[in-house]
Short mmCIF file of C-alpha atoms and ligand atoms in Angstrom, two decimals:
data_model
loop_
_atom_site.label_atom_id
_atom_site.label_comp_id
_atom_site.label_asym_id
_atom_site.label_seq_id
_atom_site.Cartn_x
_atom_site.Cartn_y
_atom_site.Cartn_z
CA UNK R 6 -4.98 34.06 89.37
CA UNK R 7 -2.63 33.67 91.86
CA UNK R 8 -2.56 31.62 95.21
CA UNK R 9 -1.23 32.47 97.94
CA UNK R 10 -0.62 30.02 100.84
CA UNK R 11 0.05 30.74 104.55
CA UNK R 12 1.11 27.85 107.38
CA UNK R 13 0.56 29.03 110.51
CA UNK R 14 2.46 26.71 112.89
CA UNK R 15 3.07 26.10 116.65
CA UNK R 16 4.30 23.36 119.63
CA UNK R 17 0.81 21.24 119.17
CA UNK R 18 -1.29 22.78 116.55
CA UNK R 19 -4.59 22.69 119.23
CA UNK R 20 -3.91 26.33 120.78
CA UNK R 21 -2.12 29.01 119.08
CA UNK R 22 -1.78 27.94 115.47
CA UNK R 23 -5.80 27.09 115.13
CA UNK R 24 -6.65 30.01 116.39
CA UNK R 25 -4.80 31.96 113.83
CA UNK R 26 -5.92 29.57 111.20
CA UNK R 27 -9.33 30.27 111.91
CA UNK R 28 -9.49 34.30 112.81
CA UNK R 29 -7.25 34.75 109.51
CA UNK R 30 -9.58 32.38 107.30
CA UNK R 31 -12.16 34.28 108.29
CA UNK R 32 -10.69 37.35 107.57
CA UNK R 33 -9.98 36.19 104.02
CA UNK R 34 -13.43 35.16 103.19
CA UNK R 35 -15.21 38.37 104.97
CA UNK R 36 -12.49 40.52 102.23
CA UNK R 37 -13.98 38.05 99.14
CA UNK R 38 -10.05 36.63 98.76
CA UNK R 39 -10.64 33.26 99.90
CA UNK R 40 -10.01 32.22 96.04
CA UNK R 41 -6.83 33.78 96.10
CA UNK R 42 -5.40 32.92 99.73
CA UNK R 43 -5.52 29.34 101.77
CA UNK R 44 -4.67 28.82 105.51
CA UNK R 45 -3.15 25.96 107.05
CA UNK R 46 -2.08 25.28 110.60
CA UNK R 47 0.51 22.28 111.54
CA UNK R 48 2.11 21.81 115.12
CA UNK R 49 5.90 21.09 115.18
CA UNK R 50 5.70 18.18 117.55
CA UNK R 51 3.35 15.53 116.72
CA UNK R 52 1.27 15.07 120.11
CA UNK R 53 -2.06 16.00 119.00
CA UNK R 54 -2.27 14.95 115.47
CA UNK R 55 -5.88 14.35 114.55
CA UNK R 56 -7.40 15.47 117.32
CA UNK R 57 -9.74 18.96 117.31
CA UNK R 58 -8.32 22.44 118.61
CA UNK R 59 -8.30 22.50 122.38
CA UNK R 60 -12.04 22.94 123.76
CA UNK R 61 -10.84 26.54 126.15
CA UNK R 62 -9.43 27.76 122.76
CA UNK R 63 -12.57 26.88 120.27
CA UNK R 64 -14.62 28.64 123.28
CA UNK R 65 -12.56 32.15 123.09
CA UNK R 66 -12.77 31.65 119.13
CA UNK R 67 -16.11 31.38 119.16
CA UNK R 68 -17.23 33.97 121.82
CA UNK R 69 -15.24 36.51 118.89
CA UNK R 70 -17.26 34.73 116.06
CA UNK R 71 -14.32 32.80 115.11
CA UNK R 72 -15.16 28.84 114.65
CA UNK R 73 -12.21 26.14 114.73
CA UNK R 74 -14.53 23.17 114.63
CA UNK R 75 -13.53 21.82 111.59
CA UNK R 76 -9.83 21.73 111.70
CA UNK R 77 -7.34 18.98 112.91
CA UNK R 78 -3.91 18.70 114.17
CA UNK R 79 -1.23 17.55 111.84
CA UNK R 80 2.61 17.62 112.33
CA UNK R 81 4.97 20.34 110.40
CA UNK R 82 6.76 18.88 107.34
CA UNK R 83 9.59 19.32 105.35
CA UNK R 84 7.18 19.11 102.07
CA UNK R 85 5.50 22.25 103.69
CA UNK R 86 8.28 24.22 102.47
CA UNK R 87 7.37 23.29 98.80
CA UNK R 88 4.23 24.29 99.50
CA UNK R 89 3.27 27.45 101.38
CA UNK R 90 4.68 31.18 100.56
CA UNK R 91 4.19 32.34 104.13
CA UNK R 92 5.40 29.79 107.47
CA UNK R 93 4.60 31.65 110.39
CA UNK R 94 6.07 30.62 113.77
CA UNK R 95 3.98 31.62 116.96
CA UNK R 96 6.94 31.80 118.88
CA UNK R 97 10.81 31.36 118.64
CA UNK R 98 11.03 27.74 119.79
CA UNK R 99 8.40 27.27 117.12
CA UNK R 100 10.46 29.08 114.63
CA UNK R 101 14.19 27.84 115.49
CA UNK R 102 12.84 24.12 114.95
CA UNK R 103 10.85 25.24 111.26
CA UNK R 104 14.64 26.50 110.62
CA UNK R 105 15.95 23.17 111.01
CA UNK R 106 13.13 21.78 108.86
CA UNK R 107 13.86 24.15 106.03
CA UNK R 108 15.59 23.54 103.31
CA UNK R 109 18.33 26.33 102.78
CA UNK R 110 16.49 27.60 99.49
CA UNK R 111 13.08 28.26 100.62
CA UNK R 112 12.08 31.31 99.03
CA UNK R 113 8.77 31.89 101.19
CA UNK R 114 8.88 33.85 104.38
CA UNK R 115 9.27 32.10 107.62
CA UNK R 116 8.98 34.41 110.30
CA UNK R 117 7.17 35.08 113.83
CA UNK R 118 3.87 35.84 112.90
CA UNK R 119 3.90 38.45 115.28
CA UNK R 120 6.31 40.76 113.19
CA UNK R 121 2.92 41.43 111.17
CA UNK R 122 1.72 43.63 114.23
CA UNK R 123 2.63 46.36 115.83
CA UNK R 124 2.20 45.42 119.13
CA UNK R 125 5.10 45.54 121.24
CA UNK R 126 4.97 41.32 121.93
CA UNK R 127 6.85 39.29 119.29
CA UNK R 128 5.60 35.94 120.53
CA UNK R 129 2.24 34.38 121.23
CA UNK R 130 2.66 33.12 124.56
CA UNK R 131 1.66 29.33 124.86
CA UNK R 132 -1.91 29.30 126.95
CA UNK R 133 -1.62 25.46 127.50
CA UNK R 134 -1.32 25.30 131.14
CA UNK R 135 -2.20 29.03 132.39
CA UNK R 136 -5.93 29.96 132.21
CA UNK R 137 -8.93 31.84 130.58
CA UNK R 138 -7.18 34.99 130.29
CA UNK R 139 -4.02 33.28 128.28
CA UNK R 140 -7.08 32.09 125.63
CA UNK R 141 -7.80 35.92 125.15
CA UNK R 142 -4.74 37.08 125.02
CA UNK R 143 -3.66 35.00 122.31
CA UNK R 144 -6.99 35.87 120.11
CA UNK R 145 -5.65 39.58 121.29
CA UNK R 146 -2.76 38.96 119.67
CA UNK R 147 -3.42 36.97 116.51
CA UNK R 148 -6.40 39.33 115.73
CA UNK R 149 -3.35 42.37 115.41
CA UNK R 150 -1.00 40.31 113.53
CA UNK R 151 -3.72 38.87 110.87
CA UNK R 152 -4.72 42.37 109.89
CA UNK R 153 -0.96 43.09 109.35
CA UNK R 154 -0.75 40.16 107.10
CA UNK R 155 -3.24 40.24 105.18
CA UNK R 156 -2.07 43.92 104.40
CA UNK R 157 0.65 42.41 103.99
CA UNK R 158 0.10 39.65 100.96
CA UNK R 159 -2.08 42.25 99.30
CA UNK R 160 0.78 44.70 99.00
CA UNK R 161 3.33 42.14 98.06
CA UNK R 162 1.13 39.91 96.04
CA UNK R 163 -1.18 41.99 94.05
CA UNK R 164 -4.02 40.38 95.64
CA UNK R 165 -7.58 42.10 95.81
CA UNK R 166 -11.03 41.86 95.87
P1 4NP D 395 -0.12 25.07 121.23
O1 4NP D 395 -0.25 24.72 122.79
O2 4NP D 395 1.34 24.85 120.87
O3 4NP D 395 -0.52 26.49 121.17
O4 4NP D 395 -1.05 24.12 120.50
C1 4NP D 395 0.14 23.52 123.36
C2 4NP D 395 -0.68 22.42 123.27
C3 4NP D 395 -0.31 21.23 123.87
C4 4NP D 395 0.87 21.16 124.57
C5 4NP D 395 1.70 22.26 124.65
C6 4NP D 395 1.34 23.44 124.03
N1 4NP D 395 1.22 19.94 125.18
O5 4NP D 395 2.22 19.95 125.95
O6 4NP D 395 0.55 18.92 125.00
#
């Protein structure tokens, strides 16, 4: 059976990239694929490694049913390239400094994770320093673009229920 394995990544890996680790985990095990698909989240600067998502976005998450209390920050790595099929940026800052981490074979696809929405934003706008509404907006966001993956790997990687 295969695997597939997505990374999503942003600046500190307590915001935007937990948030879309947890909403698309639990998308995979409500379909019955979490045997066939893992999620990951890394930050690209190293800040916050260790610590739990930030408390404003486990509070959105969890107002939407989505629970981030068991993940941790880590850093983005060059071995993550050898690892994951999917690297998703959540914006371009995000993704121009995963392009210097690549090597120039990496056969995945590392993209904005917001190219698997249709929404008109391409980027999840950091909610560090804004407030409450910046929380739901991102969930907004990452809820759109984790149905369009998941559609996504299915289609491309004969993955199904
Ligand atoms: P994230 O948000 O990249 O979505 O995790 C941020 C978290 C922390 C900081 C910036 C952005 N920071 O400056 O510490």
């Amino acid at each position: 059976m295969v695997t597939v394995k997505v990374l999503f990544v942003c600046l500190g890996n307590i915001c935007r990239s937990p948030t879309a680790h947890g909403v698309f985990e639990h998308m995979v095990e409500s379909s019955g694929l979490a045997d066939q698909i893992t999620t990951d989240s890394a930050g690209t600067a190293a800040w916050h490694v260790g610590n739990p998502p930030d408390s404003r976005s486990a509070a959105a998450a969890a107002r939407r049913g989505f629970d981030l209390s068991h993940l941790r920050a880590r850093q983005a790595q060059a071995d993550d390239f050898e690892v994951f099929d999917y690297i998703l940026a959540m914006d371009r800052q995000n993704l121009a400094d995963l392009q210097q981490l690549a090597p120039s074979d990496y056969k995945g696809r590392l993209d904005l994770f917001l190219n698997f929405s249709d929404l008109p934003e391409t980027e999840v706008p950091d909610p560090y320093y804004g407030g409450e509404q910046g929380f739901e907006h991102v969930l907004d966001l990452v809820e759109s673009a984790s149905r369009g993956l998941l559609a996504d790997i299915k289609q491309h990687h004969g993955v199904s229920a």
